[in-house]
Short mmCIF file of C-alpha atoms and ligand atoms in Angstrom, two decimals:
data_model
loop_
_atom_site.label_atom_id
_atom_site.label_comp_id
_atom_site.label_asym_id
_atom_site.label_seq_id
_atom_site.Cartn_x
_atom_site.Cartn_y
_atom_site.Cartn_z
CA UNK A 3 0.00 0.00 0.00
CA UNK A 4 1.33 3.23 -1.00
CA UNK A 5 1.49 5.16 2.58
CA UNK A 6 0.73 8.70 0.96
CA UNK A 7 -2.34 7.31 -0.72
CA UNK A 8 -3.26 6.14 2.54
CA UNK A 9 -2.27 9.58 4.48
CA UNK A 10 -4.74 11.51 1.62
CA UNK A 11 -7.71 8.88 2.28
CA UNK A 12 -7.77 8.67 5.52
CA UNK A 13 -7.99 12.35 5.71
CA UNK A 14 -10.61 12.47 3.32
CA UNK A 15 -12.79 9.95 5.52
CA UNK A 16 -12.21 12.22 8.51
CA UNK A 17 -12.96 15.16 6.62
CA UNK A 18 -16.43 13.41 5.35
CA UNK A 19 -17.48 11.53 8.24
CA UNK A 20 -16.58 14.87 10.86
CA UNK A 21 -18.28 17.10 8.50
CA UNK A 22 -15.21 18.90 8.65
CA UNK A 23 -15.45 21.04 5.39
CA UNK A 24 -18.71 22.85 4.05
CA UNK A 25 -20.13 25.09 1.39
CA UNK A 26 -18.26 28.48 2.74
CA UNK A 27 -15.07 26.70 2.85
CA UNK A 28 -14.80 24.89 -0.05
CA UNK A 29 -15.60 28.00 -1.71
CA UNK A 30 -12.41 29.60 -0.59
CA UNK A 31 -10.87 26.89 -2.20
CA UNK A 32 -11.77 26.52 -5.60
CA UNK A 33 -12.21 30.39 -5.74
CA UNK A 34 -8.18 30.64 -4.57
CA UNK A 35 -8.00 28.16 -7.47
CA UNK A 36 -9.28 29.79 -10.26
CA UNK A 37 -7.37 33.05 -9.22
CA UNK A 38 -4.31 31.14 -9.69
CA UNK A 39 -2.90 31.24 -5.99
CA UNK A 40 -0.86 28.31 -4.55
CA UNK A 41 -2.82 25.59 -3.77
CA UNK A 42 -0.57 25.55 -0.53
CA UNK A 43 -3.69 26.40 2.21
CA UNK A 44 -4.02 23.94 5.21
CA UNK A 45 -5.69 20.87 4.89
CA UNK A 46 -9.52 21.06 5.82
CA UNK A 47 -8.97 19.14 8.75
CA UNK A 48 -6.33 21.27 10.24
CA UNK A 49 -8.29 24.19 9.56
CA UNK A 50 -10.93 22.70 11.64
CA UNK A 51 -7.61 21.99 14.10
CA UNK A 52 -7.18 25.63 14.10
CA UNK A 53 -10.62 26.96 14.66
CA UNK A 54 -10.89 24.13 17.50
CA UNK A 55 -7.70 25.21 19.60
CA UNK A 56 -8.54 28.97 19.10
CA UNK A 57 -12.20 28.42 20.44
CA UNK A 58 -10.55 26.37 23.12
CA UNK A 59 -8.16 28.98 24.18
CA UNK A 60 -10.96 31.64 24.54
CA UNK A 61 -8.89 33.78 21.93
CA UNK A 62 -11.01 37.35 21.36
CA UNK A 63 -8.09 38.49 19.45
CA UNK A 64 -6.63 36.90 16.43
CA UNK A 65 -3.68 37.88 14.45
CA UNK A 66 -2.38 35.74 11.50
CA UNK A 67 0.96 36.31 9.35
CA UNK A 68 0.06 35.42 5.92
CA UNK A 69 -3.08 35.36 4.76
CA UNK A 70 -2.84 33.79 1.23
CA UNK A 71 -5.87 33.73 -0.13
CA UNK A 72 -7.92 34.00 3.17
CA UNK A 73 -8.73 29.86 3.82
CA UNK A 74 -7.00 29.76 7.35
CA UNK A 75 -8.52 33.39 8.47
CA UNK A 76 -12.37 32.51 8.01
CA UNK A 77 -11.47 29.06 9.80
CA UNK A 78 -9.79 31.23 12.60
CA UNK A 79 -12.21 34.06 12.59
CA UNK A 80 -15.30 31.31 13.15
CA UNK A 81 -13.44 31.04 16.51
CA UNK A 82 -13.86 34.36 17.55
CA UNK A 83 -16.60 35.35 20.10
CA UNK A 84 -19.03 38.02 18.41
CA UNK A 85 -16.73 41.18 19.66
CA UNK A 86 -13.87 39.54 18.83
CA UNK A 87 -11.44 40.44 16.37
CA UNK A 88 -8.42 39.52 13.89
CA UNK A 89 -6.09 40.85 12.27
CA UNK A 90 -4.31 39.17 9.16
CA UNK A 91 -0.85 40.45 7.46
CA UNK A 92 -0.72 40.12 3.47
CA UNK A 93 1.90 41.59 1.34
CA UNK A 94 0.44 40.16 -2.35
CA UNK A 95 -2.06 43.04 -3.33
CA UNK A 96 -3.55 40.11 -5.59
CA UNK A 97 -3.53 37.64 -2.34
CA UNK A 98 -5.07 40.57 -0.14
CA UNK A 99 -8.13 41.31 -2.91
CA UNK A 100 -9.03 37.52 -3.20
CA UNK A 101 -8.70 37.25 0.81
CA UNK A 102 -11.15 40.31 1.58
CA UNK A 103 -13.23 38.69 -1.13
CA UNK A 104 -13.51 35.29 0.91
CA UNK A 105 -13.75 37.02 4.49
CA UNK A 106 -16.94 39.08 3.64
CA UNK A 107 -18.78 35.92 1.70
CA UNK A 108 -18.00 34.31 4.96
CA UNK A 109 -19.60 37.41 6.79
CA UNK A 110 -16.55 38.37 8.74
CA UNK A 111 -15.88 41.43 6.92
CA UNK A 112 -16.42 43.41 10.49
CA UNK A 113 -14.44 41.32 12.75
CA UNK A 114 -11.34 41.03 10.28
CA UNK A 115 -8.58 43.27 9.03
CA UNK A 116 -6.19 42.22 5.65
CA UNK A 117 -3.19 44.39 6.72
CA UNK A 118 -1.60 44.98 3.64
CA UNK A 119 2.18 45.15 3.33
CA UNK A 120 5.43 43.51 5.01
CA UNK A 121 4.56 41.88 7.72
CA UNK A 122 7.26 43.03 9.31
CA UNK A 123 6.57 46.77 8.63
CA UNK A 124 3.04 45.77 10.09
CA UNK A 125 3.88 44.22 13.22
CA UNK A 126 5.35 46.80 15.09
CA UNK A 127 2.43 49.19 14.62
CA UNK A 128 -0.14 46.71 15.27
CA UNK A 129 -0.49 48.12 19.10
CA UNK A 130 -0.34 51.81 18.09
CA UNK A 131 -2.87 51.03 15.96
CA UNK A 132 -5.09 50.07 18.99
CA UNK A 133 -4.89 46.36 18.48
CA UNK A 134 -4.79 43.90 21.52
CA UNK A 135 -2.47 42.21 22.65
CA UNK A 136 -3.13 39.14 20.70
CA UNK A 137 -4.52 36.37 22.11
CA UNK A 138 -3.42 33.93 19.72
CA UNK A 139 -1.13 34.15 17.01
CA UNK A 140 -0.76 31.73 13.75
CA UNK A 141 2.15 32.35 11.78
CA UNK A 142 1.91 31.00 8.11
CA UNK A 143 4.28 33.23 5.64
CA UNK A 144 7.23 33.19 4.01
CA UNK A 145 9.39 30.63 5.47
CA UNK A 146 12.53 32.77 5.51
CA UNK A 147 10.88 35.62 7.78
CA UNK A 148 9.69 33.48 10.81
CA UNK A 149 12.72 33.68 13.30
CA UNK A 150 12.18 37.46 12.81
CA UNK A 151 7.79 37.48 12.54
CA UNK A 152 8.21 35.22 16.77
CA UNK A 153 10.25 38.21 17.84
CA UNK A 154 7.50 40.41 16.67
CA UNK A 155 5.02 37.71 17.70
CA UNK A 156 6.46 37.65 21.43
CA UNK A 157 5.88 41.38 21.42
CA UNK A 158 2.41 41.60 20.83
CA UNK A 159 1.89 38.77 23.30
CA UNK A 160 1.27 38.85 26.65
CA UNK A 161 0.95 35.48 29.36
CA UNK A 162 -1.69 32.87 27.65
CA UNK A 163 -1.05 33.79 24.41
CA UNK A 164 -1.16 30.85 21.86
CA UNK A 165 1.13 30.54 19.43
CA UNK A 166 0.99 27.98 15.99
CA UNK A 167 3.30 27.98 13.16
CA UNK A 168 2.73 26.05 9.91
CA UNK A 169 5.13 23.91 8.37
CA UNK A 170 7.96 23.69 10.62
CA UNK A 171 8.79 19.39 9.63
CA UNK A 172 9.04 20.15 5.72
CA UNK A 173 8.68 16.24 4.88
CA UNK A 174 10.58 15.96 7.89
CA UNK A 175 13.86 17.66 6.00
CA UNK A 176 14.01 19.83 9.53
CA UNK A 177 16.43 17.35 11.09
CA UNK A 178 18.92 17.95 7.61
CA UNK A 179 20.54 21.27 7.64
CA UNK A 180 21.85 20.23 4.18
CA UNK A 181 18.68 19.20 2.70
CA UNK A 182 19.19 21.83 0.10
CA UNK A 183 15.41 22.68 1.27
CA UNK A 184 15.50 27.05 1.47
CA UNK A 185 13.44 27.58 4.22
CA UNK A 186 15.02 24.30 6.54
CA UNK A 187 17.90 27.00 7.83
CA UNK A 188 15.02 29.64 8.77
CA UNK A 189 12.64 27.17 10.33
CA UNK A 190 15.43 25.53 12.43
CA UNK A 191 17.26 29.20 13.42
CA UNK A 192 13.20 30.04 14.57
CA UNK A 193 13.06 26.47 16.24
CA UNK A 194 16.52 27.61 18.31
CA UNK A 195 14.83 30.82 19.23
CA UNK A 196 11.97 28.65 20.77
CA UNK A 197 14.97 26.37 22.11
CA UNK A 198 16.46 29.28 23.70
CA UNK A 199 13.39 31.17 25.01
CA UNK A 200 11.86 30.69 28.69
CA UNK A 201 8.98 32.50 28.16
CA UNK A 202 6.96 29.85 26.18
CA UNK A 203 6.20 26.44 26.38
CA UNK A 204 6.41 24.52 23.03
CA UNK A 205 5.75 21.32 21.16
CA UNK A 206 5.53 19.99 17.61
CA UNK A 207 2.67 17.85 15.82
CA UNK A 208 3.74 16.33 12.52
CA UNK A 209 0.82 15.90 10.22
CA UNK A 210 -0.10 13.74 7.30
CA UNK A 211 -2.57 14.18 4.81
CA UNK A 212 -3.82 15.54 1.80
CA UNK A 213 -1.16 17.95 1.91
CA UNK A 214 1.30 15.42 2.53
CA UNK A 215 4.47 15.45 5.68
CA UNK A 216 4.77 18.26 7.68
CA UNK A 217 3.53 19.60 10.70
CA UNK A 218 2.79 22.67 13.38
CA UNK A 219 4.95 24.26 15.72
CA UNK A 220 2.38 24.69 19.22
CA UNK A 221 3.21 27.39 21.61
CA UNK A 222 1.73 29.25 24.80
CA UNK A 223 3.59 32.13 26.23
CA UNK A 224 4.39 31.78 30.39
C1 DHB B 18 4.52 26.52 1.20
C2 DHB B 18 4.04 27.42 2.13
C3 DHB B 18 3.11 27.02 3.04
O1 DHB B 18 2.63 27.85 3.98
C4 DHB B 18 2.62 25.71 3.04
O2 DHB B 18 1.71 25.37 3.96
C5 DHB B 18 3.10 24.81 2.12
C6 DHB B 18 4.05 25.22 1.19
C7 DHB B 18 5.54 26.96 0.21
O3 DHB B 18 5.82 28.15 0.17
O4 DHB B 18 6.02 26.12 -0.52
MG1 MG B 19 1.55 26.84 5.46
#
């Protein structure tokens, strides 16, 4: 049996029998599709992973770094309680128009913000502009930037806050520094950081699935 075959089912008969995905969501998908993005959004399920442990934290305040084409935010933003709020940090004009497109058919379009532009020119003014400190933070960019987007993470945080990163096993290429992989060197300097850092508790989940090997950094500041 070919075990990727078997990862991609199996999800698929979790994702039917939960009722994981629906109309809204799907939507995202095949609209993000025909606009030519990546198809690189989580799987379904982990979407549903996300809205779960953001609903389970309590989080009233969202902020995401990278919002592609918007699939992650409306899972996230489901989470929030009715005066919550979210914040999401795009720096593809294209990405950001197809995003604010998919929040507002999703009926979010008052509870979240596309921030458009660097994320790191948008982090530092995120609290000048009168946003919380977040109360739970899911990182999701450009591989490259994310020892740099935790320090700015960490500093809109306060105790409680969650933290998730995406894609921090890479087909499990992580544990090679010479994998020849780009963003192995970035995820493992931003896995040191974490190493190094007192102030938050972390694990890792590697995931299978429809979107093959890789899996989530999980995080809660002290
Ligand atoms: C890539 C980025 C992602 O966030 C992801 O989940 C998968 C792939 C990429 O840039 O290749
Ligand atoms: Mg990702």
């Amino acid at each position: 049996m070919d075990l990727k075959e078997t990862w991609k089912d199996v999800d698929a008969y979790f994702n039917d029998e939960l009722k994981v995905s629906d109309e809204v969501t799907n939507s995202i998908l095949k609209k993000n599709e025909e606009a030519g993005l990546p198809p690189i959004e989580v799987a379904a399920t982990h979407g549903k992973m996300l809205f779960l442990l953001a609903k389970m934290s309590g989080a009233g305040s969202i902020l995401e770094i990278g919002t592609h084409g918007g699939y992650s935010t409306v899972w996230l933003a489901r989470a929030l309680p009715k005066d919550g709020l979210m914040a999401t940090l795009e720096v593809s004009d294209q990405h950001a128009d197809i995003a604010e497109d998919n929040i507002r058919n999703a009926g979010f379009e008052d509870q979240v913000t596309v921030i458009r532009g660097p994320a790191l020119e948008s982090l530092p003014k995120l609290l000048e502009r009168g946003y919380p400190r977040f109360d739970f933070i899911f990182i999701d960019a450009n591989k490259d930037g994310y020892p740099e987007y935790l320090e700015e993470a960490l500093n809109v945080s306060t105790t409680g806050t969650v933290i998730v990163a995406d894609n921090v096993v890479r087909q499990g290429r992580v544990i090679d520094p010479d994998s020849g992989e780009k963003s192995v060197p970035h995820i493992r300097k931003f896995i040191d950081m974490l190493s190094e850092n007192d102030e938050i508790e972390t694990t890792v989940i590697q995931t299978v699935g429809r979107k093959g090997y890789d899996g989530f950094l999980l995080g809660r500041v002290k």
